Coordinates of C-alpha atoms (C1' of nucleotides) in Angstrom, one line a residue:
Chain A
X141 CA -108.4 58.1 -102.3
X142 CA -105.7 55.9 -100.9
X143 CA -106.0 57.9 -97.6
X144 CA -109.7 57.0 -97.4
X145 CA -109.0 53.4 -97.9
X146 CA -106.6 53.2 -95.0
X147 CA -109.4 53.1 -92.5
X148 CA -111.9 51.4 -94.9
X149 CA -110.1 48.2 -95.9
X150 CA -113.5 47.0 -97.1
X151 CA -113.2 49.4 -100.1
X152 CA -110.2 47.5 -101.5
X153 CA -110.8 46.8 -105.2
X154 CA -114.0 48.9 -105.1
X155 CA -114.7 52.1 -107.0
X156 CA -114.0 55.1 -104.8
X157 CA -114.1 58.8 -105.6
X158 CA -113.3 61.9 -103.6
X159 CA -115.2 65.1 -104.2
X160 CA -113.9 68.7 -104.2
X161 CA -115.1 71.4 -101.8
X162 CA -118.8 71.8 -101.5
X163 CA -119.1 68.2 -102.9
X164 CA -118.8 69.9 -106.3
X165 CA -117.0 67.5 -108.6
X166 CA -114.9 64.4 -108.7
X167 CA -111.2 65.2 -108.0
X168 CA -109.8 61.7 -107.3
X169 CA -110.8 58.3 -108.5
X170 CA -109.6 54.8 -107.7
X171 CA -108.6 52.6 -110.7
X172 CA -112.0 50.8 -110.4
X173 CA -113.8 54.1 -110.7
X174 CA -111.7 55.1 -113.7
X175 CA -112.6 51.8 -115.3
X176 CA -116.3 52.6 -114.8
X177 CA -115.7 55.6 -117.0
X178 CA -115.9 58.3 -114.4
X179 CA -114.0 61.2 -115.7
X180 CA -112.0 63.6 -113.5
X181 CA -113.9 66.8 -112.9
X182 CA -117.3 65.2 -113.3
X183 CA -119.8 67.2 -111.2
X184 CA -121.3 65.1 -108.5
X185 CA -124.9 65.7 -109.6
X186 CA -124.0 64.3 -113.0
X187 CA -122.4 61.3 -111.4
X188 CA -125.6 60.5 -109.6
X189 CA -127.5 60.8 -112.9
X190 CA -124.9 58.7 -114.7
X191 CA -124.8 55.9 -112.1
X192 CA -128.2 56.0 -110.3
X193 CA -127.9 52.7 -108.6
X194 CA -124.1 52.9 -108.2
X195 CA -122.0 51.0 -105.8
X196 CA -119.4 53.8 -105.8
X197 CA -118.0 54.9 -102.5
X198 CA -118.1 58.7 -102.4
X199 CA -116.1 60.9 -100.0
X200 CA -116.0 64.6 -99.4
X201 CA -112.5 66.1 -99.2
X202 CA -110.9 65.6 -95.8
X203 CA -107.7 67.6 -95.9
X204 CA -107.0 67.0 -92.2
X205 CA -106.8 63.3 -92.8
X206 CA -104.8 63.6 -96.1
X207 CA -102.3 66.0 -94.6
X208 CA -101.7 63.8 -91.6
X209 CA -101.3 60.5 -93.5
X210 CA -99.1 62.0 -96.2
X211 CA -96.9 63.6 -93.6
X212 CA -96.3 60.1 -92.2
X213 CA -95.4 58.8 -95.6
X214 CA -92.9 61.6 -96.2
X215 CA -91.4 61.0 -92.8
X216 CA -90.6 57.4 -93.8
X217 CA -89.2 58.4 -97.2
X218 CA -86.9 60.8 -95.4
X219 CA -85.6 58.1 -93.1
X220 CA -84.8 55.9 -96.1
X221 CA -83.3 58.6 -98.4
X222 CA -80.2 60.7 -98.6
X223 CA -82.2 63.8 -99.8
X224 CA -85.9 64.2 -100.2
X225 CA -87.7 67.1 -101.7
X226 CA -91.4 67.3 -101.2
X227 CA -93.0 68.3 -104.4
X228 CA -96.7 68.3 -103.6
X229 CA -99.2 66.9 -101.2
X230 CA -98.6 63.3 -102.5
X231 CA -95.3 63.4 -104.2
X232 CA -91.6 63.5 -103.4
X233 CA -88.3 63.6 -105.3
X234 CA -85.4 61.7 -103.9
X235 CA -81.9 62.4 -105.2
X236 CA -79.2 59.7 -105.0
X237 CA -75.6 60.9 -105.3
X238 CA -74.4 57.3 -105.4
X239 CA -76.0 56.2 -108.7
X240 CA -73.1 55.0 -110.8
X241 CA -74.2 52.2 -113.1
X242 CA -76.4 54.2 -115.5
X243 CA -75.4 55.0 -119.0
X244 CA -77.8 58.0 -118.9
X245 CA -76.6 60.2 -116.1
X246 CA -74.7 60.3 -112.9
X247 CA -77.6 60.7 -110.5
X248 CA -81.0 59.0 -110.3
X249 CA -84.0 61.0 -109.4
X250 CA -86.8 59.1 -107.8
X251 CA -90.4 60.1 -107.8
X252 CA -92.5 58.5 -105.1
X253 CA -96.1 58.8 -106.0
X254 CA -98.8 57.7 -103.7
X255 CA -101.0 56.1 -105.4
X256 CA -97.3 43.4 -117.7
X257 CA -93.8 44.3 -117.9
X258 CA -93.4 46.4 -121.0
X259 CA -90.0 47.7 -120.1
X260 CA -88.4 44.3 -119.4
X261 CA -86.0 43.3 -116.7
X262 CA -85.4 44.5 -113.2
X263 CA -82.4 46.5 -112.1
X264 CA -80.2 45.8 -109.1
X265 CA -79.9 47.8 -105.9
X266 CA -82.3 50.6 -106.7
X267 CA -85.2 48.3 -107.4
X268 CA -84.9 46.5 -104.1
X269 CA -84.5 49.8 -102.4
X270 CA -87.8 50.9 -103.9
X271 CA -89.6 47.7 -103.2
X272 CA -88.5 47.9 -99.5
X273 CA -89.7 51.5 -99.3
X274 CA -93.0 50.5 -100.6
X275 CA -93.3 47.6 -98.2
X276 CA -92.3 49.8 -95.2
X277 CA -94.9 52.5 -96.0
X278 CA -97.5 49.9 -96.6
X279 CA -96.8 48.4 -93.2
X280 CA -96.4 51.6 -91.2
X281 CA -99.1 53.8 -92.7
X282 CA -101.2 51.5 -94.8
X283 CA -100.9 53.5 -98.0
X284 CA -99.6 52.2 -101.4
X285 CA -96.9 54.2 -103.1
X286 CA -95.6 54.0 -106.6
X287 CA -91.9 54.6 -107.2
X288 CA -90.2 55.7 -110.4
X289 CA -86.4 55.8 -110.7
X290 CA -84.6 57.6 -113.5
X291 CA -81.9 60.1 -114.2
X292 CA -84.2 63.1 -114.6
X293 CA -87.4 64.1 -112.9
X294 CA -89.5 63.9 -116.0
X295 CA -88.2 60.4 -116.7
X296 CA -88.8 59.5 -113.1
X297 CA -92.4 60.6 -113.4
X298 CA -92.6 58.5 -116.5
X299 CA -91.3 55.5 -114.6
X300 CA -93.7 56.0 -111.8
X301 CA -96.6 56.0 -114.3
X302 CA -95.6 52.4 -115.3
X303 CA -95.0 51.4 -111.7
X304 CA -98.5 52.5 -110.8
X305 CA -100.2 50.7 -113.7
X306 CA -98.4 47.4 -114.1
X307 CA -98.4 45.1 -111.1
X308 CA -95.4 43.3 -112.5
X309 CA -93.1 46.1 -111.4
X310 CA -94.0 45.5 -107.8
X311 CA -94.6 49.3 -107.3
X312 CA -91.1 50.3 -108.5
X313 CA -90.0 51.0 -112.1
X314 CA -86.5 51.8 -113.1
X315 CA -85.3 53.6 -116.2
X316 CA -81.6 53.0 -116.1
X317 CA -80.5 52.3 -119.6
X318 CA -80.9 53.9 -123.0
X319 CA -82.9 50.8 -124.2
X320 CA -85.4 51.1 -121.4
X321 CA -85.7 54.9 -121.9
X322 CA -86.6 54.4 -125.5
X323 CA -89.0 51.6 -124.7
X324 CA -90.7 53.6 -122.0
X325 CA -91.1 56.7 -124.1
X326 CA -92.6 54.8 -127.0
X327 CA -95.3 53.4 -124.7
X328 CA -95.9 56.8 -123.1
X329 CA -98.7 59.0 -124.6
X330 CA -97.6 62.6 -125.1
X331 CA -100.5 63.9 -123.0
X332 CA -99.1 62.0 -120.0
X333 CA -95.8 63.7 -120.1
X334 CA -95.1 66.0 -117.1
X335 CA -95.3 69.5 -118.4
X336 CA -97.4 68.7 -121.5
X337 CA -100.9 69.7 -120.7
X338 CA -104.2 69.6 -122.6
X339 CA -103.5 72.5 -124.9
X340 CA -100.0 71.5 -125.8
X341 CA -100.8 67.8 -126.4
X342 CA -103.4 68.9 -128.9
X343 CA -100.8 71.0 -130.7
X344 CA -98.3 68.2 -130.6
X345 CA -100.8 65.8 -132.2
X346 CA -101.4 68.1 -135.1
X347 CA -97.6 68.0 -135.6
X348 CA -97.8 64.2 -135.7
X349 CA -96.4 63.7 -132.2
X350 CA -98.3 60.9 -130.4
X351 CA -95.9 59.6 -127.9
X352 CA -93.1 61.0 -125.7
X353 CA -90.7 59.2 -128.0
X354 CA -92.0 61.0 -131.1
X355 CA -91.3 64.3 -129.2
X356 CA -87.9 63.3 -127.8
X357 CA -86.7 62.2 -131.3
X358 CA -87.1 65.7 -132.8
X359 CA -84.1 67.9 -133.1
X360 CA -83.6 70.4 -130.2
X361 CA -83.5 73.4 -132.6
X362 CA -86.7 72.3 -134.1
X363 CA -88.3 72.1 -130.7
X364 CA -87.1 75.6 -129.8
X365 CA -88.2 77.1 -133.1
X366 CA -91.6 75.4 -133.2
X367 CA -92.7 76.2 -129.6
X368 CA -90.6 79.2 -128.7
X369 CA -90.9 78.2 -125.2
X370 CA -88.2 77.5 -122.8
X371 CA -90.3 75.2 -120.5
X372 CA -91.1 72.9 -123.4
X373 CA -87.5 72.8 -124.4
X374 CA -86.6 71.8 -120.9
X375 CA -89.1 69.0 -121.0
X376 CA -87.5 67.8 -124.2
X377 CA -84.1 67.8 -122.6
X378 CA -85.3 65.9 -119.6
X379 CA -86.9 63.2 -121.8
X380 CA -83.5 62.9 -123.4
X381 CA -81.8 62.3 -120.1
X382 CA -80.5 65.8 -119.4
X383 CA -81.4 66.8 -115.9
X384 CA -82.4 70.4 -115.9
X385 CA -85.3 70.9 -113.5
X386 CA -83.5 72.1 -110.4
X387 CA -83.7 70.2 -107.1
X388 CA -85.3 72.7 -104.8
X389 CA -87.0 72.5 -101.5
X390 CA -90.3 74.2 -101.8
X391 CA -89.7 77.9 -101.5
X392 CA -91.8 80.4 -99.6
X393 CA -94.9 81.2 -101.4
X394 CA -94.9 84.4 -103.4
X395 CA -98.7 84.7 -103.3
X396 CA -101.2 83.2 -101.0
X397 CA -104.8 82.7 -101.9
X398 CA -107.9 81.6 -100.0
X399 CA -111.0 81.3 -101.9
X400 CA -114.2 79.3 -101.8
X401 CA -117.4 78.8 -103.8
X402 CA -120.5 79.3 -101.6
X403 CA -122.9 76.3 -101.3
X404 CA -125.7 78.7 -102.3
X405 CA -125.6 82.2 -103.6
X406 CA -125.2 85.4 -101.6
X407 CA -126.6 88.7 -102.4
X408 CA -126.0 90.9 -99.3
X409 CA -122.8 92.6 -98.3
X410 CA -122.8 91.6 -94.6
X411 CA -122.8 87.9 -95.4
X412 CA -120.1 88.4 -98.0
X413 CA -118.1 90.3 -95.4
X414 CA -118.3 87.3 -93.1
X415 CA -116.9 85.0 -95.7
X416 CA -114.2 87.4 -96.9
X417 CA -113.2 88.0 -93.3
X418 CA -112.6 84.3 -92.9
X419 CA -110.6 84.0 -96.1
X420 CA -108.5 87.0 -95.1
X421 CA -107.8 85.5 -91.7
X422 CA -106.7 82.2 -93.3
X423 CA -104.3 84.1 -95.5
X424 CA -102.9 85.9 -92.5
X425 CA -102.3 82.5 -90.8
X426 CA -100.6 81.1 -93.8
X427 CA -98.4 84.2 -94.0
X428 CA -97.3 83.8 -90.4
X429 CA -96.7 80.1 -90.7
X430 CA -94.0 80.7 -93.4
X431 CA -92.6 83.7 -91.5
X432 CA -93.6 86.4 -94.0
X433 CA -95.7 89.6 -94.3
X434 CA -97.5 91.0 -97.3
X435 CA -98.0 94.5 -98.7
X436 CA -100.9 93.9 -101.1
X437 CA -104.3 92.5 -100.2
X438 CA -106.5 91.7 -103.2
X439 CA -110.1 90.5 -103.1
X440 CA -112.1 89.1 -106.0
X441 CA -115.8 88.4 -106.3
X442 CA -117.9 86.8 -108.9
X443 CA -121.3 85.4 -109.8
X444 CA -122.2 81.9 -110.9
X445 CA -120.9 81.5 -114.4
X446 CA -123.1 78.4 -115.0
X447 CA -126.3 80.4 -114.4
X448 CA -126.6 82.0 -117.9
X449 CA -130.1 83.2 -116.9
X450 CA -128.6 85.6 -114.3
X451 CA -126.7 88.8 -114.8
X452 CA -122.9 88.2 -114.5
X453 CA -120.3 90.2 -112.6
X454 CA -116.6 89.6 -112.1
X455 CA -114.2 92.0 -110.5
X456 CA -111.2 92.2 -108.3
X457 CA -109.5 95.1 -106.6
X458 CA -106.5 95.4 -104.3
X459 CA -105.2 97.6 -101.5
X460 CA -101.5 98.3 -101.0
X461 CA -100.3 98.7 -97.5
X462 CA -97.5 101.1 -96.4
X463 CA -96.0 98.5 -94.1
X464 CA -95.9 94.7 -94.6
X465 CA -98.2 92.8 -92.2
X466 CA -99.3 89.4 -91.3
X467 CA -101.7 90.5 -88.6
X468 CA -105.1 89.0 -88.9
X469 CA -106.8 92.3 -87.8
X470 CA -104.9 94.3 -90.4
X471 CA -105.5 91.9 -93.3
X472 CA -109.2 91.4 -92.4
X473 CA -109.7 95.1 -92.2
X474 CA -108.0 95.7 -95.6
X475 CA -109.9 92.9 -97.3
X476 CA -113.2 94.3 -96.0
X477 CA -112.3 97.8 -97.3
X478 CA -111.6 96.3 -100.7
X479 CA -114.8 94.3 -100.6
X480 CA -116.9 97.4 -99.9
X481 CA -115.6 99.0 -103.1
X482 CA -116.0 95.8 -105.0
X483 CA -119.5 95.0 -104.0
X484 CA -122.4 95.9 -106.4
X485 CA -125.9 95.2 -105.1
X486 CA -128.3 93.2 -107.2
X487 CA -126.1 90.2 -108.2
X488 CA -126.1 86.7 -106.9
X489 CA -122.6 86.0 -105.9
X490 CA -121.2 82.5 -106.0
X491 CA -117.5 82.8 -105.1
X492 CA -115.1 85.2 -103.4
X493 CA -111.4 85.0 -102.5
X494 CA -108.6 86.9 -100.9
X495 CA -105.1 86.9 -102.4
X496 CA -102.2 88.4 -100.5
X497 CA -99.1 89.4 -102.5
X498 CA -96.0 91.5 -102.2
X499 CA -94.7 88.9 -99.8
X500 CA -91.4 89.3 -98.0
X501 CA -89.7 88.2 -94.8
X502 CA -91.3 89.3 -91.5
X503 CA -88.0 90.6 -90.2
X504 CA -86.4 93.0 -90.4
X505 CA -89.5 94.8 -91.1
X506 CA -89.5 98.1 -93.1
X507 CA -91.5 100.5 -91.0
X508 CA -93.6 103.4 -92.3
X509 CA -91.6 106.5 -92.1
X510 CA -94.4 108.7 -91.0
X511 CA -96.9 106.5 -89.2
X512 CA -95.5 103.6 -87.2
X513 CA -96.3 102.7 -83.7
X514 CA -93.8 100.2 -82.5
X515 CA -95.6 99.5 -79.3
X516 CA -98.9 98.7 -81.1
X517 CA -97.0 96.6 -83.6
X518 CA -95.5 94.4 -80.9
X519 CA -98.9 93.9 -79.2
X520 CA -100.5 92.8 -82.4
X521 CA -97.7 90.4 -83.0
X522 CA -98.1 88.8 -79.6
X523 CA -101.9 88.7 -80.0
X524 CA -101.6 86.8 -83.3
X525 CA -99.0 84.4 -81.8
X526 CA -101.3 83.6 -78.9
X527 CA -104.3 83.1 -81.2
X528 CA -102.3 80.8 -83.5
X529 CA -101.3 78.7 -80.5
X530 CA -104.8 78.4 -79.1
X531 CA -106.1 77.5 -82.5
X532 CA -103.4 74.9 -83.0
X533 CA -104.1 73.2 -79.7
X534 CA -107.8 73.4 -79.6
X535 CA -108.7 73.2 -83.3
X536 CA -108.7 75.9 -85.9
X537 CA -111.3 78.7 -85.5
X538 CA -111.5 78.3 -81.7
X539 CA -110.7 82.0 -81.6
X540 CA -111.9 84.2 -84.4
X541 CA -112.6 87.9 -84.9
X542 CA -116.2 89.0 -84.5
X543 CA -116.4 89.7 -88.2
X544 CA -115.7 86.1 -88.9
X545 CA -118.7 84.6 -87.1
X546 CA -121.1 83.1 -89.5
X547 CA -124.0 83.4 -87.1
X548 CA -123.4 86.9 -85.9
X549 CA -125.0 88.9 -88.7
X550 CA -128.2 90.5 -87.6
X551 CA -131.0 90.2 -90.1
X552 CA -129.4 87.4 -92.0
X553 CA -131.0 84.7 -89.9
X554 CA -129.1 81.7 -88.6
X555 CA -130.6 79.1 -91.0
X556 CA -129.9 81.2 -94.0
X557 CA -126.3 81.8 -93.2
X558 CA -125.6 78.2 -92.2
X559 CA -127.1 77.0 -95.5
X560 CA -124.2 78.7 -97.1
X561 CA -121.3 77.2 -95.1
X562 CA -119.4 74.7 -97.2
X563 CA -121.1 71.4 -97.9
X564 CA -119.4 68.1 -97.2
X565 CA -122.0 65.5 -96.7
X566 CA -119.6 62.5 -97.1
X567 CA -116.7 63.5 -94.9
X568 CA -114.8 60.6 -93.3
X569 CA -113.7 60.8 -89.7
X570 CA -110.3 61.9 -88.4
X571 CA -109.1 59.0 -86.3
X572 CA -105.5 60.1 -86.3
X573 CA -106.1 63.7 -85.2
X574 CA -109.2 63.8 -83.1
X575 CA -109.9 62.0 -79.9
X576 CA -113.6 61.9 -80.6
X577 CA -113.0 60.0 -83.9
X578 CA -110.7 57.4 -82.5
X579 CA -111.6 53.9 -83.6
X580 CA -112.9 51.6 -80.8
X581 CA -111.6 48.0 -80.8
X582 CA -114.1 45.3 -79.9
Chain B
dT41 C1' -130.8 72.5 -106.8
dC42 C1' -126.0 70.8 -107.8
dT43 C1' -120.1 72.5 -111.7
dG44 C1' -113.0 73.0 -106.6
dG45 C1' -108.9 75.3 -104.8
dG46 C1' -104.1 76.9 -104.8
dG47 C1' -100.1 77.6 -106.9
dT48 C1' -95.8 78.6 -110.5
dC49 C1' -93.6 80.3 -114.6
dC50 C1' -93.4 82.5 -119.1
dT51 C1' -94.5 85.8 -122.7
dA52 C1' -96.3 89.7 -125.1
dG53 C1' -97.2 94.3 -125.0
dG54 C1' -97.5 98.8 -123.0
dA55 C1' -95.5 102.6 -120.3
dC56 C1' -91.7 104.9 -119.3
dC57 C1' -86.8 106.2 -119.1
dC58 C1' -82.5 108.1 -121.2
Chain C
dT23 C1' -91.9 111.8 -147.8
dC24 C1' -90.1 111.8 -143.3
dT25 C1' -91.2 109.5 -137.5
dG26 C1' -84.5 106.1 -133.2
dG27 C1' -82.7 102.7 -130.3
dG28 C1' -82.2 100.3 -126.3
dG29 C1' -83.5 99.2 -121.9
dT30 C1' -86.5 98.1 -117.6
dC31 C1' -90.6 97.3 -115.2
dC32 C1' -95.3 96.1 -114.8
dT33 C1' -99.5 93.7 -116.0
dA34 C1' -102.6 90.6 -118.1
dG35 C1' -103.2 86.4 -119.9
dG36 C1' -102.1 81.7 -120.9
dA37 C1' -100.1 77.5 -120.0
dC38 C1' -98.9 74.2 -116.7
dC39 C1' -98.9 71.4 -112.1
dC40 C1' -101.3 68.9 -108.1

DNA sequence: TCTGGGGTCCTAGGACCC
DNA sequence: TCTGGGGTCCTAGGACCC
């Protein structure tokens, strides 16, 4: 949402929403859109019915743009911070070993969230640090960030919630005393707490817990006995100022999934194979990018759950490989094998996906005792490396396997196949990554 | 007509072992 | 009537996150 506004300053203070893949449903909303009552997850077609003559700016997801702009933001945070752990596409945690003046804990944890003064006064050095960071990012990238500073990650997330919503904080909120901690938690609805989701907050409310403060005030033994869940207990500790969520750089993924819903529905195996081949190829790329191989290739397939008038089918199967691989050819082949056993004719399929598991480092590789051709293996590795380079330089999918070509299938008919490729009718341009999209100055 | 995608961790229960 | 105890590993499902 903020990314879309960078190149559309005219949308400042206007309702803006971003849609999921296939322009399916709303996944991000500006504050103005929230105020109109647009709920997260609203299907786009309902949005159109709800606001027929709307003045809402609608965008399809543009991951290329978001990835590029958020990388610039993170780069600046790294310049300004002693340590910075990237937590998600739009969030970082910064760890300050020099925090001394807090009665809560030795170290402040800072949550920078891209995206009136109930807590009272403003702290010293850390607040101006945060304000300057916000200013710099605004100037260099054009994106607003919210900054929360506190002794634990859960409290820092709480602080960034206030920083985002109350302009008085000037984008940076600090929880650095027992008094502010209590005040913040009293104003913080339980369902907003990091780690307390939809189900748990319902349960909490039946137990009379409305705010984060109500929860934090309970006895630790009571929390453990009531929920019998270590994660919830950790959240309780964090709210009470005990830092127990480890500082970790994002580890290598233990499973990698590529899945998509189809714009329409698919009934025939050859078309499904084209899609599954593409998902498998994407998984192989992701494996190589993190320097890993997999030993399990799993494929799932299902019909449209919303179409109660049609027969339903859901299934998934996997293939285990003797030798770990990240080769596109290997993984596409395995995925298609699985798909053939999975496919049942007669259903209208809506979604398929490939998941690779059993992930380990790509070297040293454990070869198959009986069937391993080192020469062939080296060739495949080089081929993949070359394909990755070309696709990086010239845009993804410059080189693909024959089985990945959406137009190739005989009998399917070009129009029919193209009708199924992902829909994104409201995609913005990519002025930071594509020469053809560069903005002309008059 | 149209309803996202990609992850993690924890727990309970079953299979199996000695 | 009587039917061990203790452990590991795997899987499915549920909860959470962005």
